[in-house]
């Protein structure tokens, strides 16, 4: 491993000519200069490769590796194989980072001898041009008291399933990844979810830095917003997830939270599916109902779920096909919201009536005081 490379930045590239320069500019201009930038051209058919070559001519730290399309996981694995850095960062080629990102992350990781350092992300919506909050991509669930400290998963057990599993808002020690023989799943979606828990459970030295270094760009045709057959990998990922919890002997202690997490991820995939795949996905939810332990959801605990997650879970058994599921799910969601807002309206009307009564009482009291004062002055 080359000692003078502090961070290997792995950038998978596939048909992102519109956004690639923003990404590369944010990396080559980092305040930490001792980095290598491994760009894996994953079978691009647009001008992405030409842009990479243009930047590589000006910056010797950029390495270009061209391969047939293997998907995000395969491209990241290729980059990881060629990495020489002390620490590893993954950046998607349609996103960008703040210019002081690696200087701050490296210094903290080095000083604390970390296996993994997590940090905050911003989400940029290209359609509105606005930065938006995304509860799935922040680490606010981890208490601020752990900032600058070293901990592991046992110390955040109460928020274990609220920690974002994205690979791009973390800096990894390279030797740690080698020790656990880490590789991304290839040829499937949601490889970040598949990767996070095995890494997090094996990381002995973890910390957080609550600064927004990474800017995640939402595109209409990105993997997380597409809904083709690659989405069906979620079933195997969730089975592996529960198997891992059982191997760590923590499943019984967090089963209800894990089941809620399972339902949330099933819902995340289903709501983004192309209509033509919904029947099959519903059938697989029903087929895997017992295997995923969805038959063990506690009736009292489910009432603590967000209403949409609860209704989604309850609609699985009630439906026979995707169309029927959508009708039941959307209908029950609308019914819940109608009742909820009706309750709020009634509550506001009752509060308004109470205030009007208090106002009348105050008016009467005021009138009574005025009469008393008039009587006193007359005497």
mmCIF file with all atom_site columns, C-alpha atoms in Angstrom, residues 297-307 310 314 336:
data_model
loop_
_atom_site.group_PDB
_atom_site.id
_atom_site.type_symbol
_atom_site.label_atom_id
_atom_site.label_alt_id
_atom_site.label_comp_id
_atom_site.label_asym_id
_atom_site.label_entity_id
_atom_site.label_seq_id
_atom_site.pdbx_PDB_ins_code
_atom_site.Cartn_x
_atom_site.Cartn_y
_atom_site.Cartn_z
_atom_site.occupancy
_atom_site.B_iso_or_equiv
_atom_site.pdbx_formal_charge
_atom_site.auth_seq_id
_atom_site.auth_comp_id
_atom_site.auth_asym_id
_atom_site.auth_atom_id
_atom_site.pdbx_PDB_model_num
ATOM 1  C CA . UNK A 1 297 ? -45.063 -8.330 14.209 1.00 0.00 ? 297 UNK A CA 1
ATOM 2  C CA . UNK A 1 298 ? -46.515 -7.357 17.582 1.00 0.00 ? 298 UNK A CA 1
ATOM 3  C CA . UNK A 1 299 ? -50.030 -5.899 17.316 1.00 0.00 ? 299 UNK A CA 1
ATOM 4  C CA . UNK A 1 300 ? -49.321 -3.267 19.969 1.00 0.00 ? 300 UNK A CA 1
ATOM 5  C CA . UNK A 1 301 ? -45.918 -2.321 18.571 1.00 0.00 ? 301 UNK A CA 1
ATOM 6  C CA . UNK A 1 302 ? -47.257 -1.885 15.044 1.00 0.00 ? 302 UNK A CA 1
ATOM 7  C CA . UNK A 1 303 ? -49.486 0.910  16.324 1.00 0.00 ? 303 UNK A CA 1
ATOM 8  C CA . UNK A 1 304 ? -46.303 2.912  17.039 1.00 0.00 ? 304 UNK A CA 1
ATOM 9  C CA . UNK A 1 305 ? -45.299 2.795  13.365 1.00 0.00 ? 305 UNK A CA 1
ATOM 10 C CA . UNK A 1 306 ? -45.809 5.669  10.983 1.00 0.00 ? 306 UNK A CA 1
ATOM 11 C CA . UNK A 1 307 ? -49.348 5.280  9.662  1.00 0.00 ? 307 UNK A CA 1
ATOM 12 C CA . UNK A 1 310 ? -48.544 0.285  9.240  1.00 0.00 ? 310 UNK A CA 1
ATOM 13 C CA . UNK A 1 314 ? -51.596 -4.593 6.815  1.00 0.00 ? 314 UNK A CA 1
ATOM 14 C CA . UNK A 1 336 ? -56.543 7.678  7.870  1.00 0.00 ? 336 UNK A CA 1
#
